[in-house]
Amino acid sequence: MAKRPGLYANIHAKRRRIKAGSGEKMRKPGSKGAPTAKNFKQAAKTARKK
């Protein structure tokens, strides 16, 4: 079973789409649906080492 992309992969993918002219915007910190500090701490725990 393939793993789903993580938080940082999703952020980088959205930044690429925005740069390409998708018209999307990043959510502001604290807004509904935006990643919280807890989400970033959890992502750091599961991050792959380079």
Short mmCIF file of N, CA and C in Angstrom, two decimals:
data_model
loop_
_atom_site.label_atom_id
_atom_site.label_comp_id
_atom_site.label_asym_id
_atom_site.label_seq_id
_atom_site.Cartn_x
_atom_site.Cartn_y
_atom_site.Cartn_z
N MET A 1 0.84 -1.18 0.00
CA MET A 1 0.00 0.00 0.00
C MET A 1 0.89 1.24 0.00
N ALA A 2 0.62 2.16 -0.89
CA ALA A 2 1.43 3.37 -1.00
C ALA A 2 1.02 4.36 0.08
N LYS A 3 2.01 5.08 0.59
CA LYS A 3 1.74 6.11 1.59
C LYS A 3 1.22 7.36 0.92
N ARG A 4 0.35 8.07 1.63
CA ARG A 4 -0.16 9.34 1.11
C ARG A 4 0.90 10.42 1.32
N PRO A 5 0.88 11.45 0.47
CA PRO A 5 1.84 12.53 0.67
C PRO A 5 1.56 13.24 1.99
N GLY A 6 2.60 13.74 2.62
CA GLY A 6 2.47 14.37 3.91
C GLY A 6 2.17 15.86 3.83
N LEU A 7 2.19 16.50 4.98
CA LEU A 7 1.87 17.91 5.11
C LEU A 7 2.79 18.76 4.24
N TYR A 8 4.08 18.55 4.34
CA TYR A 8 5.02 19.38 3.59
C TYR A 8 4.90 19.14 2.09
N ALA A 9 4.65 17.91 1.67
CA ALA A 9 4.47 17.62 0.25
C ALA A 9 3.25 18.37 -0.28
N ASN A 10 2.18 18.41 0.52
CA ASN A 10 0.98 19.12 0.10
C ASN A 10 1.22 20.62 0.01
N ILE A 11 1.97 21.17 0.96
CA ILE A 11 2.27 22.60 0.96
C ILE A 11 3.10 22.96 -0.27
N HIS A 12 4.13 22.17 -0.56
CA HIS A 12 4.99 22.46 -1.71
C HIS A 12 4.23 22.31 -3.03
N ALA A 13 3.34 21.31 -3.09
CA ALA A 13 2.55 21.13 -4.31
C ALA A 13 1.63 22.33 -4.54
N LYS A 14 1.04 22.84 -3.46
CA LYS A 14 0.15 24.00 -3.62
C LYS A 14 0.94 25.23 -4.02
N ARG A 15 2.13 25.41 -3.46
CA ARG A 15 2.97 26.54 -3.85
C ARG A 15 3.33 26.48 -5.33
N ARG A 16 3.60 25.27 -5.85
CA ARG A 16 3.90 25.11 -7.28
C ARG A 16 2.68 25.48 -8.12
N ARG A 17 1.48 25.05 -7.69
CA ARG A 17 0.26 25.38 -8.44
C ARG A 17 0.02 26.88 -8.44
N ILE A 18 0.24 27.54 -7.29
CA ILE A 18 0.04 28.98 -7.19
C ILE A 18 1.01 29.70 -8.12
N LYS A 19 2.27 29.26 -8.12
CA LYS A 19 3.28 29.88 -8.97
C LYS A 19 2.94 29.72 -10.44
N ALA A 20 2.28 28.60 -10.77
CA ALA A 20 1.90 28.34 -12.16
C ALA A 20 0.66 29.12 -12.57
N GLY A 21 0.03 29.82 -11.62
CA GLY A 21 -1.11 30.66 -11.96
C GLY A 21 -2.47 30.05 -11.70
N SER A 22 -2.57 29.19 -10.70
CA SER A 22 -3.85 28.52 -10.44
C SER A 22 -4.90 29.45 -9.83
N GLY A 23 -4.48 30.57 -9.26
CA GLY A 23 -5.42 31.49 -8.63
C GLY A 23 -5.74 31.13 -7.19
N GLU A 24 -5.16 30.04 -6.70
CA GLU A 24 -5.38 29.65 -5.30
C GLU A 24 -4.59 30.57 -4.38
N LYS A 25 -4.92 30.54 -3.11
CA LYS A 25 -4.18 31.29 -2.10
C LYS A 25 -3.91 30.38 -0.92
N MET A 26 -2.80 30.62 -0.25
CA MET A 26 -2.49 29.87 0.96
C MET A 26 -3.41 30.37 2.08
N ARG A 27 -3.81 29.47 2.95
CA ARG A 27 -4.65 29.87 4.09
C ARG A 27 -3.79 30.60 5.11
N LYS A 28 -4.40 31.56 5.77
CA LYS A 28 -3.71 32.31 6.82
C LYS A 28 -3.63 31.46 8.08
N PRO A 29 -2.55 31.58 8.86
CA PRO A 29 -2.47 30.82 10.11
C PRO A 29 -3.66 31.14 11.01
N GLY A 30 -4.26 30.11 11.56
CA GLY A 30 -5.40 30.28 12.44
C GLY A 30 -6.74 30.20 11.74
N SER A 31 -6.75 30.25 10.40
CA SER A 31 -8.03 30.16 9.69
C SER A 31 -8.47 28.70 9.61
N LYS A 32 -9.75 28.49 9.36
CA LYS A 32 -10.31 27.15 9.29
C LYS A 32 -9.64 26.36 8.16
N GLY A 33 -9.16 25.18 8.47
CA GLY A 33 -8.54 24.33 7.47
C GLY A 33 -7.04 24.51 7.32
N ALA A 34 -6.49 25.54 7.94
CA ALA A 34 -5.04 25.77 7.87
C ALA A 34 -4.34 24.83 8.85
N PRO A 35 -3.14 24.37 8.53
CA PRO A 35 -2.42 23.50 9.46
C PRO A 35 -2.10 24.24 10.76
N THR A 36 -2.23 23.53 11.85
CA THR A 36 -1.95 24.11 13.16
C THR A 36 -0.52 23.77 13.58
N ALA A 37 -0.08 24.35 14.68
CA ALA A 37 1.24 24.03 15.22
C ALA A 37 1.32 22.54 15.55
N LYS A 38 0.22 21.98 16.01
CA LYS A 38 0.18 20.55 16.32
C LYS A 38 0.42 19.71 15.07
N ASN A 39 -0.16 20.12 13.94
CA ASN A 39 0.05 19.40 12.68
C ASN A 39 1.52 19.42 12.27
N PHE A 40 2.18 20.57 12.45
CA PHE A 40 3.59 20.67 12.08
C PHE A 40 4.46 19.82 12.99
N LYS A 41 4.13 19.76 14.30
CA LYS A 41 4.89 18.91 15.22
C LYS A 41 4.73 17.45 14.86
N GLN A 42 3.51 17.03 14.50
CA GLN A 42 3.26 15.65 14.10
C GLN A 42 4.02 15.32 12.82
N ALA A 43 4.05 16.24 11.87
CA ALA A 43 4.76 16.02 10.61
C ALA A 43 6.26 15.88 10.85
N ALA A 44 6.79 16.63 11.80
CA ALA A 44 8.22 16.54 12.10
C ALA A 44 8.58 15.17 12.67
N LYS A 45 7.68 14.56 13.41
CA LYS A 45 7.93 13.25 14.00
C LYS A 45 8.03 12.18 12.93
N THR A 46 7.26 12.32 11.85
CA THR A 46 7.20 11.28 10.82
C THR A 46 8.04 11.62 9.60
N ALA A 47 8.82 12.68 9.67
CA ALA A 47 9.61 13.11 8.51
C ALA A 47 10.70 12.10 8.19
N ARG A 48 10.93 11.92 6.88
CA ARG A 48 12.01 11.03 6.46
C ARG A 48 13.33 11.79 6.53
N LYS A 49 14.37 11.10 6.90
CA LYS A 49 15.71 11.69 6.94
C LYS A 49 16.28 11.72 5.54
N LYS A 50 16.94 12.82 5.19
CA LYS A 50 17.55 12.94 3.86
C LYS A 50 18.93 12.36 3.86
#
